[in-house]
Amino acid sequence: ALPMAERPRSVPRPIRHGIEFRNVSFHYPGRDEWALRDVNLFIRAGEKIALVGANGAGKTTLIKLLTRLYDPTEGQILIDGIDLRELDSKSLHAVIGVIFQDFMRYHLTVRENIGFGQVDALDDLLRITYAAERSGAAPVVGSLPQGYDTMLGRWFGQHELSGGEWQKIALARAFMRDAEVLVLDEPTSSLDAETEYAVFQRFRELTEERIAVLISHRFSTVRMADRIAVIRDGRIAELGSHAELLALGGTYAWMFNMQAEGYR
């Protein structure tokens, strides 16, 4: 378990300035190689930022440090100038909503699968249906025999959803949260490009006043972010808007053109 502050502080709500990674380096316990090295990044309040880079470049590690699954080996992460280590971990987790690639599939009803995003609102069906509408899960639920009371998952020989359907349920779970910061870690890998684009546009509208961090391999989605950080070998190699990074003609431009070629 990570050390607790003697007098933990609450996370500022709303976040007024932003989140700062200051000279952050990290290696996983028991490993010598650095997962992140000397990362400096300031995410402004309300900003949408995308992280791109090869698998294993350090993108997900950044998120694990932001949610304080780990503490940096060196450097610090601050929200509105307060080190994460000084914050109450419960209040931190209430403020940051994350959907990881390996999103959970609970062998429970649809209502519970979505409601777990905000456990104290499990009985609030209005809020659950609203979250499902925003995530695109509502039509999926509409096609199930008992709607929101349908049991999901193979365990009970009940309804097993497709990967894309499960992802819409997982997104609905995130939209249940009253989070200041929403993180989508390849949230839409089993959605087709068109659906992903629609989900992210909806996501942009939903997070208008909030910070959003997006990890995706699809540039149609990534280019909608305000700024894009290219992570290479645990460092930020390039940082800027889609247009700025294309003009730079570096890694991002190369990756973008490669993918564009593939679509032609």
Short mmCIF file of C-alpha atoms in Angstrom, two decimals:
data_model
loop_
_atom_site.label_atom_id
_atom_site.label_comp_id
_atom_site.label_asym_id
_atom_site.label_seq_id
_atom_site.Cartn_x
_atom_site.Cartn_y
_atom_site.Cartn_z
CA ALA A 1 0.00 0.00 0.00
CA LEU A 2 1.15 3.55 -0.73
CA PRO A 3 2.01 5.84 2.19
CA MET A 4 -0.84 8.00 3.48
CA ALA A 5 -0.45 11.69 4.25
CA GLU A 6 -0.73 12.54 7.96
CA ARG A 7 -3.39 15.14 7.24
CA PRO A 8 -4.81 14.23 3.84
CA ARG A 9 -6.39 17.08 1.85
CA SER A 10 -9.39 16.92 -0.44
CA VAL A 11 -8.91 17.27 -4.18
CA PRO A 12 -9.86 20.80 -5.31
CA ARG A 13 -13.24 20.85 -7.05
CA PRO A 14 -13.47 22.24 -9.59
CA ILE A 15 -9.87 21.91 -10.74
CA ARG A 16 -8.97 25.51 -11.58
CA HIS A 17 -5.43 25.36 -12.95
CA GLY A 18 -4.68 21.81 -13.97
CA ILE A 19 -2.55 18.73 -13.49
CA GLU A 20 1.23 18.90 -13.61
CA PHE A 21 3.75 16.11 -14.08
CA ARG A 22 6.99 17.64 -12.82
CA ASN A 23 10.25 15.83 -13.67
CA VAL A 24 8.49 12.49 -13.26
CA SER A 25 10.49 9.28 -13.62
CA PHE A 26 9.26 5.82 -12.75
CA HIS A 27 10.31 2.21 -12.81
CA TYR A 28 8.14 -0.68 -11.72
CA PRO A 29 9.20 -2.40 -8.49
CA GLY A 30 11.84 -5.04 -9.15
CA ARG A 31 12.67 -3.74 -12.64
CA ASP A 32 15.75 -1.78 -13.64
CA GLU A 33 14.57 -0.14 -16.84
CA TRP A 34 12.71 3.15 -16.60
CA ALA A 35 9.06 3.08 -17.71
CA LEU A 36 9.01 6.90 -17.67
CA ARG A 37 11.95 9.27 -17.67
CA ASP A 38 11.90 13.00 -16.92
CA VAL A 39 8.33 13.67 -17.95
CA ASN A 40 7.15 17.29 -17.75
CA LEU A 41 3.57 17.91 -18.78
CA PHE A 42 0.97 20.45 -17.74
CA ILE A 43 -2.65 19.60 -18.54
CA ARG A 44 -4.79 22.72 -18.26
CA ALA A 45 -8.21 22.76 -16.60
CA GLY A 46 -10.81 21.76 -19.20
CA GLU A 47 -8.18 20.57 -21.69
CA LYS A 48 -8.52 17.41 -23.79
CA ILE A 49 -5.15 15.75 -24.21
CA ALA A 50 -4.29 12.61 -26.18
CA LEU A 51 -1.34 10.30 -25.52
CA VAL A 52 0.05 8.38 -28.47
CA GLY A 53 3.01 6.08 -28.93
CA ALA A 54 3.98 2.45 -29.38
CA ASN A 55 2.75 -0.17 -26.91
CA GLY A 56 4.98 -0.17 -23.86
CA ALA A 57 6.10 3.43 -24.48
CA GLY A 58 4.73 4.51 -21.09
CA LYS A 59 1.23 5.85 -21.87
CA THR A 60 -0.67 3.62 -19.46
CA THR A 61 2.03 4.06 -16.80
CA LEU A 62 1.31 7.82 -16.85
CA ILE A 63 -2.34 7.06 -16.07
CA LYS A 64 -1.42 4.61 -13.30
CA LEU A 65 0.64 7.35 -11.66
CA LEU A 66 -2.12 9.94 -12.14
CA THR A 67 -4.63 7.66 -10.38
CA ARG A 68 -1.98 6.90 -7.76
CA LEU A 69 -1.85 3.16 -8.31
CA TYR A 70 1.87 3.91 -7.96
CA ASP A 71 3.95 6.88 -6.82
CA PRO A 72 6.68 8.33 -9.04
CA THR A 73 10.18 7.03 -8.35
CA GLU A 74 11.37 10.59 -8.89
CA GLY A 75 9.55 13.91 -9.32
CA GLN A 76 5.96 14.75 -8.44
CA ILE A 77 2.44 14.99 -9.80
CA LEU A 78 0.34 17.95 -8.69
CA ILE A 79 -3.34 18.87 -9.00
CA ASP A 80 -3.74 22.65 -8.66
CA GLY A 81 -0.29 22.71 -7.06
CA ILE A 82 -1.01 20.00 -4.46
CA ASP A 83 1.11 16.82 -4.58
CA LEU A 84 -1.02 13.69 -5.06
CA ARG A 85 0.69 12.20 -2.00
CA GLU A 86 -0.94 14.90 0.15
CA LEU A 87 -4.42 14.13 -1.12
CA ASP A 88 -7.00 11.84 0.39
CA SER A 89 -6.99 8.78 -1.88
CA LYS A 90 -10.78 8.33 -1.68
CA SER A 91 -11.34 11.90 -2.84
CA LEU A 92 -8.76 11.41 -5.62
CA HIS A 93 -10.56 8.32 -6.93
CA ALA A 94 -13.90 10.14 -6.81
CA VAL A 95 -12.46 12.90 -9.00
CA ILE A 96 -10.82 10.69 -11.66
CA GLY A 97 -12.88 8.29 -13.76
CA VAL A 98 -10.88 5.73 -15.75
CA ILE A 99 -11.81 3.12 -18.31
CA PHE A 100 -8.85 0.82 -18.81
CA GLN A 101 -8.42 -1.47 -21.82
CA ASP A 102 -9.23 -4.47 -19.68
CA PHE A 103 -12.54 -2.95 -18.57
CA MET A 104 -14.41 -5.08 -16.05
CA ARG A 105 -17.30 -7.30 -17.10
CA TYR A 106 -19.43 -7.98 -14.04
CA HIS A 107 -21.65 -11.05 -14.07
CA LEU A 108 -24.56 -9.02 -12.78
CA THR A 109 -27.53 -7.12 -14.19
CA VAL A 110 -27.11 -4.31 -16.73
CA ARG A 111 -28.32 -1.86 -14.07
CA GLU A 112 -25.54 -2.96 -11.68
CA ASN A 113 -22.90 -3.08 -14.41
CA ILE A 114 -23.55 0.59 -15.16
CA GLY A 115 -24.44 1.70 -11.64
CA PHE A 116 -21.10 0.54 -10.22
CA GLY A 117 -19.66 3.71 -11.74
CA GLN A 118 -21.24 5.53 -8.81
CA VAL A 119 -22.16 2.93 -6.20
CA ASP A 120 -24.29 5.29 -4.11
CA ALA A 121 -26.51 5.84 -7.18
CA LEU A 122 -27.19 2.13 -7.87
CA ASP A 123 -30.91 2.68 -7.28
CA ASP A 124 -31.10 5.80 -9.43
CA LEU A 125 -32.48 4.29 -12.63
CA LEU A 126 -32.91 7.72 -14.23
CA ARG A 127 -29.20 8.43 -13.84
CA ILE A 128 -28.32 4.92 -15.10
CA THR A 129 -30.48 5.29 -18.23
CA TYR A 130 -29.04 8.76 -18.88
CA ALA A 131 -25.49 7.34 -18.66
CA ALA A 132 -26.49 4.53 -21.06
CA GLU A 133 -27.89 7.03 -23.56
CA ARG A 134 -24.70 9.08 -23.46
CA SER A 135 -22.45 6.05 -23.98
CA GLY A 136 -24.48 4.54 -26.81
CA ALA A 137 -25.48 1.53 -24.64
CA ALA A 138 -29.22 2.34 -24.62
CA PRO A 139 -30.03 0.48 -27.89
CA VAL A 140 -28.08 -2.55 -26.59
CA VAL A 141 -30.15 -2.54 -23.39
CA GLY A 142 -33.33 -2.07 -25.43
CA SER A 143 -32.65 -5.32 -27.29
CA LEU A 144 -32.26 -7.38 -24.08
CA PRO A 145 -35.22 -9.43 -22.78
CA GLN A 146 -35.39 -7.84 -19.32
CA GLY A 147 -33.84 -4.49 -20.23
CA TYR A 148 -31.83 -3.09 -17.31
CA ASP A 149 -32.63 -6.16 -15.18
CA THR A 150 -31.08 -8.61 -17.68
CA MET A 151 -28.27 -10.68 -16.16
CA LEU A 152 -25.09 -10.41 -18.21
CA GLY A 153 -22.21 -12.81 -18.67
CA ARG A 154 -21.62 -16.48 -19.36
CA TRP A 155 -21.60 -17.63 -15.73
CA PHE A 156 -25.34 -17.96 -15.45
CA GLY A 157 -25.84 -19.04 -19.06
CA GLN A 158 -27.28 -15.57 -19.53
CA HIS A 159 -26.71 -12.92 -22.15
CA GLU A 160 -23.12 -12.62 -23.31
CA LEU A 161 -22.55 -9.32 -25.11
CA SER A 162 -20.09 -8.69 -27.93
CA GLY A 163 -16.86 -6.80 -27.17
CA GLY A 164 -18.28 -3.58 -28.62
CA GLU A 165 -21.46 -3.90 -26.55
CA TRP A 166 -19.49 -4.48 -23.34
CA GLN A 167 -17.46 -1.38 -24.12
CA LYS A 168 -20.59 0.76 -24.37
CA ILE A 169 -21.65 -0.59 -20.96
CA ALA A 170 -18.18 0.24 -19.57
CA LEU A 171 -18.40 3.75 -21.03
CA ALA A 172 -21.83 4.19 -19.41
CA ARG A 173 -20.20 3.22 -16.11
CA ALA A 174 -17.70 6.05 -16.55
CA PHE A 175 -20.47 8.50 -17.44
CA MET A 176 -22.18 7.65 -14.13
CA ARG A 177 -19.24 9.27 -12.39
CA ASP A 178 -19.30 12.87 -11.37
CA ALA A 179 -15.62 13.02 -12.28
CA GLU A 180 -13.48 16.13 -12.82
CA VAL A 181 -11.01 14.13 -14.91
CA LEU A 182 -12.04 11.39 -17.33
CA VAL A 183 -9.48 9.00 -18.75
CA LEU A 184 -10.19 6.75 -21.73
CA ASP A 185 -7.42 4.18 -22.18
CA GLU A 186 -8.08 2.70 -25.66
CA PRO A 187 -11.72 2.75 -24.65
CA THR A 188 -12.99 1.89 -28.04
CA SER A 189 -10.65 -0.79 -29.38
CA SER A 190 -13.53 -3.11 -30.29
CA LEU A 191 -15.67 -0.38 -31.86
CA ASP A 192 -15.34 0.39 -35.55
CA ALA A 193 -13.72 3.72 -36.50
CA GLU A 194 -17.04 5.44 -37.23
CA THR A 195 -18.59 4.48 -33.87
CA GLU A 196 -15.40 5.42 -32.03
CA TYR A 197 -15.48 8.85 -33.67
CA ALA A 198 -19.11 9.33 -32.55
CA VAL A 199 -18.32 8.15 -29.01
CA PHE A 200 -15.41 10.54 -28.70
CA GLN A 201 -17.42 13.46 -30.05
CA ARG A 202 -20.06 12.72 -27.42
CA PHE A 203 -17.26 12.39 -24.87
CA ARG A 204 -15.93 15.84 -25.85
CA GLU A 205 -19.32 17.43 -25.26
CA LEU A 206 -19.71 15.65 -21.92
CA THR A 207 -16.33 16.73 -20.65
CA GLU A 208 -16.57 20.32 -21.84
CA GLU A 209 -15.60 21.82 -18.47
CA ARG A 210 -13.43 18.87 -17.47
CA ILE A 211 -10.01 17.47 -18.16
CA ALA A 212 -10.01 14.48 -20.49
CA VAL A 213 -7.05 12.22 -21.20
CA LEU A 214 -7.37 9.89 -24.15
CA ILE A 215 -5.13 7.01 -25.21
CA SER A 216 -5.94 5.75 -28.68
CA HIS A 217 -4.27 4.34 -31.77
CA ARG A 218 -6.83 5.89 -34.10
CA PHE A 219 -5.84 9.28 -35.43
CA SER A 220 -9.37 10.19 -36.47
CA THR A 221 -10.08 10.28 -32.72
CA VAL A 222 -6.73 11.58 -31.49
CA ARG A 223 -6.79 14.62 -33.78
CA MET A 224 -9.88 15.94 -31.95
CA ALA A 225 -7.83 16.51 -28.78
CA ASP A 226 -6.59 20.05 -27.96
CA ARG A 227 -3.03 18.77 -27.68
CA ILE A 228 -1.32 15.48 -28.38
CA ALA A 229 1.69 14.13 -26.49
CA VAL A 230 3.82 11.62 -28.38
CA ILE A 231 5.49 9.27 -25.91
CA ARG A 232 8.58 7.42 -27.00
CA ASP A 233 10.76 5.27 -24.73
CA GLY A 234 9.16 6.74 -21.61
CA ARG A 235 9.70 10.36 -22.61
CA ILE A 236 7.55 13.03 -24.23
CA ALA A 237 9.08 13.30 -27.67
CA GLU A 238 6.56 15.74 -29.24
CA LEU A 239 3.72 17.88 -27.91
CA GLY A 240 1.24 20.06 -29.77
CA SER A 241 -2.04 20.16 -31.67
CA HIS A 242 -2.70 17.83 -34.60
CA ALA A 243 -1.87 20.62 -37.07
CA GLU A 244 1.31 21.63 -35.22
CA LEU A 245 2.59 18.07 -35.06
CA LEU A 246 1.87 17.46 -38.75
CA ALA A 247 3.81 20.62 -39.58
CA LEU A 248 6.67 19.42 -37.38
CA GLY A 249 7.08 16.43 -39.67
CA GLY A 250 8.31 14.11 -36.88
CA THR A 251 7.08 10.85 -35.36
CA TYR A 252 3.44 11.94 -35.18
CA ALA A 253 3.33 13.04 -38.82
CA TRP A 254 4.93 9.75 -39.88
CA MET A 255 2.48 7.68 -37.81
CA PHE A 256 -0.50 9.70 -39.03
CA ASN A 257 0.48 9.37 -42.70
CA MET A 258 1.10 5.64 -42.32
CA GLN A 259 -2.42 5.17 -40.95
CA ALA A 260 -3.95 7.46 -43.58
CA GLU A 261 -2.26 5.32 -46.28
CA GLY A 262 -3.84 2.24 -44.74
CA TYR A 263 -7.32 3.74 -45.07
CA ARG A 264 -6.93 4.76 -48.70
#
